[in-house]
Short mmCIF file of C-alpha atoms and ligand atoms in Angstrom, two decimals:
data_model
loop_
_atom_site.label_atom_id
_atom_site.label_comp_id
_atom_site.label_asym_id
_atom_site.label_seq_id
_atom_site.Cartn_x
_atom_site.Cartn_y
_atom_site.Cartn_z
CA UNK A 1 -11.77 164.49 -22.51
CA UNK A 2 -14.88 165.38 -20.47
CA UNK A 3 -15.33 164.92 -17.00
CA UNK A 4 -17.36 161.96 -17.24
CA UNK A 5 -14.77 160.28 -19.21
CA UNK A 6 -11.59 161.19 -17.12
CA UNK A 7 -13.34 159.42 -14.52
CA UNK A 8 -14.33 156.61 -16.37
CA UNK A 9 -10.60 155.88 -17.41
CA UNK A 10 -9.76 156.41 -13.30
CA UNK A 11 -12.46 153.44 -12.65
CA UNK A 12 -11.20 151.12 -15.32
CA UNK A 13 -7.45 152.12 -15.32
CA UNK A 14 -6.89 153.36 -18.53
CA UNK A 15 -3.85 155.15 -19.99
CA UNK A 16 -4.87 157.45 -22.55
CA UNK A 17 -2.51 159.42 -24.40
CA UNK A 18 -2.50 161.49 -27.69
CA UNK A 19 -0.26 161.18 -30.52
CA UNK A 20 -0.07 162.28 -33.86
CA UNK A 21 0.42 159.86 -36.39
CA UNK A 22 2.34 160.86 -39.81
CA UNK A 23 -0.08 158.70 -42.09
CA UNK A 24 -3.06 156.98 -41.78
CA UNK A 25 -4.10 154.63 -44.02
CA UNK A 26 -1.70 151.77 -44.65
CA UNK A 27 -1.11 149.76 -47.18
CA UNK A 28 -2.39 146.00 -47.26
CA UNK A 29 0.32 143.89 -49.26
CA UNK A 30 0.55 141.12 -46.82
CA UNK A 31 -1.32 139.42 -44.76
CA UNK A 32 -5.44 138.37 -43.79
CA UNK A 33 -6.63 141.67 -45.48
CA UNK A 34 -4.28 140.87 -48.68
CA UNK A 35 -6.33 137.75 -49.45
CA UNK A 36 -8.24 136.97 -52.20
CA UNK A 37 -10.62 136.78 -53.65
CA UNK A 38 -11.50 140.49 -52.97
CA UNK A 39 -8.22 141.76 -51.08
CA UNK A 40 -8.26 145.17 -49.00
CA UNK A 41 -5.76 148.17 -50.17
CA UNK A 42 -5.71 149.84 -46.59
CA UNK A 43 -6.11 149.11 -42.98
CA UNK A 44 -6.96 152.42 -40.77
CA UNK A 45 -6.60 152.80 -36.92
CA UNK A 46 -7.64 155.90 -35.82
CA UNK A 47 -6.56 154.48 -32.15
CA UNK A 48 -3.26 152.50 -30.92
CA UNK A 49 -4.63 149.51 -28.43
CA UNK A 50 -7.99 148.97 -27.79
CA UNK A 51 -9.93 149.00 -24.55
CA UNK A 52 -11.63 145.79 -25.29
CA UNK A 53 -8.81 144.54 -24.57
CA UNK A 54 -9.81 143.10 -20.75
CA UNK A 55 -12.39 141.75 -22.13
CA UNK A 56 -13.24 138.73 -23.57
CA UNK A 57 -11.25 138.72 -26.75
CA UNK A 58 -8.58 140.11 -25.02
CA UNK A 59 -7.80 137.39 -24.63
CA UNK A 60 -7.25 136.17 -27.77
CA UNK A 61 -6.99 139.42 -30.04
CA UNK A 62 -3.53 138.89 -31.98
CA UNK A 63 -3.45 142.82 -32.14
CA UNK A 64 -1.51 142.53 -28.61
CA UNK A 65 1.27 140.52 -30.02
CA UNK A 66 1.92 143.26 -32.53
CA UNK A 67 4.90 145.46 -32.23
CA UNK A 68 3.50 148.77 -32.80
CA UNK A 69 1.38 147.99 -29.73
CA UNK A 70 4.73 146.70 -27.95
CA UNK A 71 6.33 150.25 -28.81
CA UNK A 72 3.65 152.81 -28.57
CA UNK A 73 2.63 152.15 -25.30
CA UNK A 74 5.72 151.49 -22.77
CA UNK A 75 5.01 147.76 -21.86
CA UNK A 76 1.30 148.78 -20.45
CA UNK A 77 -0.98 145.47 -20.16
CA UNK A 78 -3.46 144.43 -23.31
CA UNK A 79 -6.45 146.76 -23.20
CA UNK A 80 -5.29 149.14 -20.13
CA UNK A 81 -3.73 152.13 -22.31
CA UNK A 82 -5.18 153.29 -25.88
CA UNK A 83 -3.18 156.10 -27.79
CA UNK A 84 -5.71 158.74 -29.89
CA UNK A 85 -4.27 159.56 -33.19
CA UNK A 86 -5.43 162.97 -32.56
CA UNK A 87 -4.90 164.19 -36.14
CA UNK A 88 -6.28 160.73 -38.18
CA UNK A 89 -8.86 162.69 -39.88
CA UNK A 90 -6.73 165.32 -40.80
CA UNK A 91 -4.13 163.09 -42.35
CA UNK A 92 -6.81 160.77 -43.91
CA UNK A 93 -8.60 164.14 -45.62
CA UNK A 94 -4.85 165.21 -47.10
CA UNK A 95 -4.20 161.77 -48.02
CA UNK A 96 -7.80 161.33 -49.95
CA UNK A 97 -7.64 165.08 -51.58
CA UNK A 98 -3.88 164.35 -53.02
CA UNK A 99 -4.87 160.90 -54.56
CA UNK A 100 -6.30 161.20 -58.48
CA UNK A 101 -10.05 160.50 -58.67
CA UNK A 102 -8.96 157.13 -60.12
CA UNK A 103 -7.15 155.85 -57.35
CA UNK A 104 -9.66 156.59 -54.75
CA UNK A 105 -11.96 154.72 -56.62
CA UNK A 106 -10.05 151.17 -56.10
CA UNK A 107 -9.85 151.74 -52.05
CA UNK A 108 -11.17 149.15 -50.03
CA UNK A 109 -10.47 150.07 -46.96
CA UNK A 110 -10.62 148.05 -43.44
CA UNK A 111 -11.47 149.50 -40.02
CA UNK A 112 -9.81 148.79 -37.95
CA UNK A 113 -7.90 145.45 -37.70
CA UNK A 114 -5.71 145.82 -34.43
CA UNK A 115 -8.63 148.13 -32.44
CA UNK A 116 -12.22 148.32 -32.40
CA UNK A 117 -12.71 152.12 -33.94
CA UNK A 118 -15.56 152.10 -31.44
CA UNK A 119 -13.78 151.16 -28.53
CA UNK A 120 -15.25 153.15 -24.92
CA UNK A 121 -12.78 156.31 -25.88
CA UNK A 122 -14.47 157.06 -29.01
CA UNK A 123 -16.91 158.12 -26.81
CA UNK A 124 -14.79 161.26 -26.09
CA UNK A 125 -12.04 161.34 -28.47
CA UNK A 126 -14.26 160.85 -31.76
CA UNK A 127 -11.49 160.05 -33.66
CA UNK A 128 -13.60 157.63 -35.53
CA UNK A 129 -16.81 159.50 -36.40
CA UNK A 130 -14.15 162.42 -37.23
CA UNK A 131 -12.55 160.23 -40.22
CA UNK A 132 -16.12 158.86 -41.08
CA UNK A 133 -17.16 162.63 -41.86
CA UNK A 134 -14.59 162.81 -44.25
CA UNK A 135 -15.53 159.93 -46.43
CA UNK A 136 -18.82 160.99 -46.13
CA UNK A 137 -17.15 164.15 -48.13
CA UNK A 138 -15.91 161.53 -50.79
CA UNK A 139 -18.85 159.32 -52.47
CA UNK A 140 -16.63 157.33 -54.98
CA UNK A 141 -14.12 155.00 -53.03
CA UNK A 142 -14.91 150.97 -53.83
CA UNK A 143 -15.49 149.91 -49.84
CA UNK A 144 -15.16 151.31 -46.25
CA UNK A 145 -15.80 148.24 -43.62
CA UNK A 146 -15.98 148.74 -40.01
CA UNK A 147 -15.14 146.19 -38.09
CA UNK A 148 -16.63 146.69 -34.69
CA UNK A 149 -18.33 144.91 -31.71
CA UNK A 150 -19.64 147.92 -29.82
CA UNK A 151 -23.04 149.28 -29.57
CA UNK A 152 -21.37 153.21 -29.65
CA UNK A 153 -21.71 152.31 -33.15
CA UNK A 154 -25.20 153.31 -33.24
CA UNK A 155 -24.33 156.82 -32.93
CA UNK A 156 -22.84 156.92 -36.23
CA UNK A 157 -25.59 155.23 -38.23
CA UNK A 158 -27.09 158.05 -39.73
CA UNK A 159 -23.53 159.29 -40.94
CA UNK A 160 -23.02 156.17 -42.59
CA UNK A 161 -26.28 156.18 -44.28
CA UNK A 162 -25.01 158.71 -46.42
CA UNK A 163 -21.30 156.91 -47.46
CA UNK A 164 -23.03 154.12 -50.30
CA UNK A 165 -19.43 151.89 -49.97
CA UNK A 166 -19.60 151.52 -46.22
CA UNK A 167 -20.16 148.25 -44.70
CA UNK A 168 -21.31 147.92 -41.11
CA UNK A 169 -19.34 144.47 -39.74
CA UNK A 170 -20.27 143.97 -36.32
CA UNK A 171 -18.50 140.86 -34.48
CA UNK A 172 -20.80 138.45 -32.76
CA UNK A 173 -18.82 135.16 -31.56
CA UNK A 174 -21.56 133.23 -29.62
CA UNK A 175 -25.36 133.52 -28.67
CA UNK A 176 -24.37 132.77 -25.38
CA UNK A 177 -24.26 135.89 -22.73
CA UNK A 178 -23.70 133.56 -19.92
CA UNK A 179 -20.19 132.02 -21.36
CA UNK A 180 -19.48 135.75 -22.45
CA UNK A 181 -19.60 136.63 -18.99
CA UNK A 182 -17.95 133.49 -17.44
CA UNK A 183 -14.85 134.79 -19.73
CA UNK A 184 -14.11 138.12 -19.23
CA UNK A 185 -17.65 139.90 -20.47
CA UNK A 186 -17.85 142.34 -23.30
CA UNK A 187 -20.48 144.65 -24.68
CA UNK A 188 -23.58 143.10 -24.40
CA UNK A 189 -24.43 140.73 -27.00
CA UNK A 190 -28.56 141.78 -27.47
CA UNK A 191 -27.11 145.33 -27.73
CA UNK A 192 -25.00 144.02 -30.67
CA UNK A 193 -27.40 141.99 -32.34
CA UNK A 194 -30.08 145.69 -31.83
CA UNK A 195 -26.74 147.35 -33.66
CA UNK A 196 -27.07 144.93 -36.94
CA UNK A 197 -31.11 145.19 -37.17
CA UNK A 198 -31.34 148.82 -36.47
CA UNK A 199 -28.34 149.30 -39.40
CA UNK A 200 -30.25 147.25 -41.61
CA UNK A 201 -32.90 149.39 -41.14
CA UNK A 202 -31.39 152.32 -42.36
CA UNK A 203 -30.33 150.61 -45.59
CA UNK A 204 -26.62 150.11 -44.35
CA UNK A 205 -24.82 147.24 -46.02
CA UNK A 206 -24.36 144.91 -42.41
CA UNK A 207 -22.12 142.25 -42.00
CA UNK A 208 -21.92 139.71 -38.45
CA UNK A 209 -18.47 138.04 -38.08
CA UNK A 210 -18.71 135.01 -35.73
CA UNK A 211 -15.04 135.40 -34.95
CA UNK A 212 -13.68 134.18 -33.59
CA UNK A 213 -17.03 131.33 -33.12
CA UNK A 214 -16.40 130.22 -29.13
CA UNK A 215 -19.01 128.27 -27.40
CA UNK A 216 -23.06 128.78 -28.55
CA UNK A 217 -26.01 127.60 -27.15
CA UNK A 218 -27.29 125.48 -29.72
CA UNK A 219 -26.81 125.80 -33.59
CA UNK A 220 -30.27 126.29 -34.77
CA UNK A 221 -30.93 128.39 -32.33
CA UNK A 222 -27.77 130.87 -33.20
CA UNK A 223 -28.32 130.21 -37.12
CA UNK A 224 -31.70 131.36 -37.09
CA UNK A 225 -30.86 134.43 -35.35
CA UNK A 226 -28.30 135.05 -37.59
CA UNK A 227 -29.99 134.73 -40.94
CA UNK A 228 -32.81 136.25 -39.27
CA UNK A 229 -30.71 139.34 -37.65
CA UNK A 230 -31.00 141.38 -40.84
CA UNK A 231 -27.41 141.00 -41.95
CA UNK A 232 -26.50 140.26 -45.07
CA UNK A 233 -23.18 138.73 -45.22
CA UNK A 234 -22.19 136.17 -42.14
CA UNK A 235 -18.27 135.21 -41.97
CA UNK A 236 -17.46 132.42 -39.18
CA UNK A 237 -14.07 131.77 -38.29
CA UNK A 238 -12.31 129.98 -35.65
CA UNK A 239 -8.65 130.84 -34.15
CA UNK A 240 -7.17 128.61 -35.63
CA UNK A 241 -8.05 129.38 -39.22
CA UNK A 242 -7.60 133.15 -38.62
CA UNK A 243 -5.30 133.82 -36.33
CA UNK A 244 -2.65 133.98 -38.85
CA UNK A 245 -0.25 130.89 -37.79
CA UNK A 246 -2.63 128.22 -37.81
CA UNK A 247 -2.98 128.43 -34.28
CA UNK A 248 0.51 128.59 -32.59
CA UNK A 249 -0.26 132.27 -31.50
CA UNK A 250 -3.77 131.36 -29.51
CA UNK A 251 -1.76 128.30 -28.27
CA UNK A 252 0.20 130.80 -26.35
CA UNK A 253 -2.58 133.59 -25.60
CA UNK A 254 -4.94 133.51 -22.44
CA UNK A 255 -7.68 131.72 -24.16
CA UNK A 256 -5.89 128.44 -24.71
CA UNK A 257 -5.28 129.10 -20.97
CA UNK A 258 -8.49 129.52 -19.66
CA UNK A 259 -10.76 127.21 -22.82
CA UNK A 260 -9.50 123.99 -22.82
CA UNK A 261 -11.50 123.50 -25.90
CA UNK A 262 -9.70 126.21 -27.53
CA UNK A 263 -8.74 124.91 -30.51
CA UNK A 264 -11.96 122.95 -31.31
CA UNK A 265 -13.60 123.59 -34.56
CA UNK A 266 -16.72 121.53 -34.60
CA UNK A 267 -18.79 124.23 -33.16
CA UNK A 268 -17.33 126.80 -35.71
CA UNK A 269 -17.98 123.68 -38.89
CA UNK A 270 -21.36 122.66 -37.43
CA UNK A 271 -22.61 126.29 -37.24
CA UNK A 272 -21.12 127.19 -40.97
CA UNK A 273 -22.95 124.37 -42.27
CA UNK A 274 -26.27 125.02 -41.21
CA UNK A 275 -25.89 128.19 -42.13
CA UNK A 276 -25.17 126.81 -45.61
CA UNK A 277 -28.18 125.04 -45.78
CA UNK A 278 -30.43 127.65 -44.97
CA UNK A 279 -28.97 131.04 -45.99
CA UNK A 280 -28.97 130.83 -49.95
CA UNK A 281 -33.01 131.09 -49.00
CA UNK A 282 -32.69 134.17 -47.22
CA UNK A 283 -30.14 135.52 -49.61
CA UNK A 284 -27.93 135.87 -47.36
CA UNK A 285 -24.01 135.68 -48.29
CA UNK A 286 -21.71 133.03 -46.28
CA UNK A 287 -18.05 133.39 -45.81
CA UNK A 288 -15.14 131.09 -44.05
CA UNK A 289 -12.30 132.69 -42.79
CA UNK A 290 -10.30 134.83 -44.15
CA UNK A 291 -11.87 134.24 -47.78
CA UNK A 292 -14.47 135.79 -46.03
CA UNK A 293 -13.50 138.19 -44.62
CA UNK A 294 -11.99 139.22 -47.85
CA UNK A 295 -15.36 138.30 -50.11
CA UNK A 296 -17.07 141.34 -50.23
CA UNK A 297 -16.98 142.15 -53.70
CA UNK A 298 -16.22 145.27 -56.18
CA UNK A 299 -19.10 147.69 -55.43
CA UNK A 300 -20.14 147.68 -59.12
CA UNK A 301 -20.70 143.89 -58.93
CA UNK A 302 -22.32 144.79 -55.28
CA UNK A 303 -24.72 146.89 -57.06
CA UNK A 304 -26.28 143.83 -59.29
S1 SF4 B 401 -12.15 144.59 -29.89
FE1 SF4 B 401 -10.83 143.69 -31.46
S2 SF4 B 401 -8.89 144.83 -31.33
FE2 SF4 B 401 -10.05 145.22 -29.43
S3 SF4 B 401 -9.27 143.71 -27.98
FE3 SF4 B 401 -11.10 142.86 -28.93
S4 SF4 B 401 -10.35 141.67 -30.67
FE4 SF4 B 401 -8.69 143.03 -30.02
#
C-alpha cells in the first residue's frame, strides 16, 4: 500500500487486511447467476467487502447480509473494512492452466457479485487488473463480465481490449446526481456514463445495469442517454425483482429506511418500456432482471 493510500484508508476509516484465499473462482449452481437463459459457471471476488459500501448502495447491496462477509471481517460495519485476496491471480492462473482446453471454453464467468472489483483499493492492491492479465493470457473462455460502477475502470480498458469474451457492465441506477448525493453519494455518475462511451470506443463489448433503477429525472431524458451512451446491452432491475427474496431483504436494509418509495416499480416499468420502444432501432439489447442479467449469450452466437 503506498503512502497515498494508507492515508486515504486513515481519512475514510477503512480496515484493510490481506488474506489468501484457497480458490478463486466459484461455482454458480444456485442462485441470480444460475438463471437461465444463459446461466454463469463462476462468480470471482478478488476482494472480501467492498468500499462502496457507505455509499449509496450500501445501502441496499445484499452482499452485506452474506455470511462470508459476517465471518471474514470481525463484525466491522458494511463498506468500512475490505480483505485483498492477495494471491487471486495466482490461484485463478493454477486453476485455468489445470482445466482441459474444453472446459475453459464453457466459462462464463461473473465479476464480482458481492464487491465492485474496482472498488477505491484496487487502486493499490491491483488485485483485479492482476487476474485480468491472466485471462488476457487465455483467449478461449465463453465470457468474462465485470460488473462495476467505478470510473478506476478506465485504467484497465486497454487490457481488456485484448480479452475478445470480456464484457464491460458498468451499473448506472438513475440520471439523477442530485438524489445520488441526497443518499449517500457514489462515484460520479458523468464519470460513469464517460466509462461506457470511452469502452465502446475501444471496441469493448459494454453493458449499463440500471440496478437497482431508484429515482430518475425524467424517462426520456434517461432512455435517450442510455440508448445513446454507446452500450449495447441495458438490464433494469428493481429490488424487489433482484434482490433475491422478492423484497423481504431491502424491506429490512437502510434503503427501505431512508426511501419511502422503496419498493416502487413504476419508475423501473416505465423506464424498461420506453426503452423497449426505442432500442430494437438502435440495436441495442434489453434485459429485465435477472433474465437479464443472465442474457448475454454463447460467444459463438455473440459473434453473428
Ligand atoms: S458496489 Fe456493489 S458490492 Fe459494493 S457496496 Fe455497492 S452494491 Fe455492494
Amino acid at each position: 500500500m503506498n503512502l497515498q493510500s494508507e492515508q486515504q484508508a486513515k481519512e475514510t476509516g477503512m480496515q484493510v487486511s490481506l488474506k489468501e484465499a484457497k480458490k478463486i473462482l466459484t461455482p454458480q449452481r444456485r442462485g441470480f447467476l444460475a438463471a437461465g437463459p444463459y446461466p454463469y459457471t463462476h462468480s470471482l471476488s478478488a476482494y472480501v467487502g467492498c468500499g462502496f459500501g457507505q455509499t449509496t448502495c450500501g445501502l441496499y447491496c445484499y452482499a452485506q447480509f452474506l455470511p462470508n462477509w459476517t465471518f471474514g471481517t470481525g463484525g466491522a460495519a458494511w463498506g468500512k473494512a475490505v480483505q485483498v485476496k492477495t494471491n487471486a491471480a495466482d490461484l485463478l492462473a493454477h486453476e485455468l492452466a489445470r482445466m482441459p482446453a474444453q472446459e475453459r471454453q464453457k466459462l462464463r464467468i461473473f465479476m464480482s457479485s458481492t464487491t465492485d472489483p474496482y472498488q477505491p483499493t484496487e487502486h493499490s492492491y491491483r488485485a483485479t487488473r492482476r487476474c485480468i492479465e491472466i485471462f488476457s493470457a487465455y483467449p478461449e473462455l465463453d465470457l468474462l463480465v465485470i460488473q462495476t460502477r467505478s470510473p478506476l475502470a478506465r485504467r484497465d480498458l486497454p487490457l481488456l481490449t485484448q480479452i475478445p469474451y470480456a464484457y464491460l457492465s458498468v451499473t448506472i441506477e438513475t440520471d439523477d446526481q442530485a438524489y445520488l448525493k441526497k443518499m449517500q453519494g457514489g462515484p460520479l455518475l458523468e464519470q460513469r456514463w464517460e466509462l461506457v462511451r470511452m469502452a465502446s470506443e475501444l471496441g469493448i463489448a459494454t453493458q449499463i445495469t440500471v440496478s437497482p433503477c431508484l429515482a430518475y429525472t425524467d424517462v426520456a431524458i434517461f432512455g435517450q442517454r442510455l440508448l445513446t451512451s454507446g452500450a449495447q446491452r441495458i438490464v433494469v432491475d428493481t429490488v424487489v425483482d433482484g434482490d433475491g427474496s422478492h423484497g423481504s431483504r431491502t424491506a429490512r436494509s437502510p434503503f427501505a429506511r431512508v426511501e419511502p418509495a422503496w419498493d416502487t416499480t413504476i419508475p423501473a416499468h416505465l423506464l424498461y418500456n420506453y426503452l423497449t420502444e426505442h432500442a430494437p432501432a438502435q440495436h441495442i439489447e434489453l434485459g429485465w432482471s435477472v433474465a437479464g442479467f443472465c442474457g448475454i449469450a454463447p460467444r459463438a452466437q455473440r459473434a453473428l
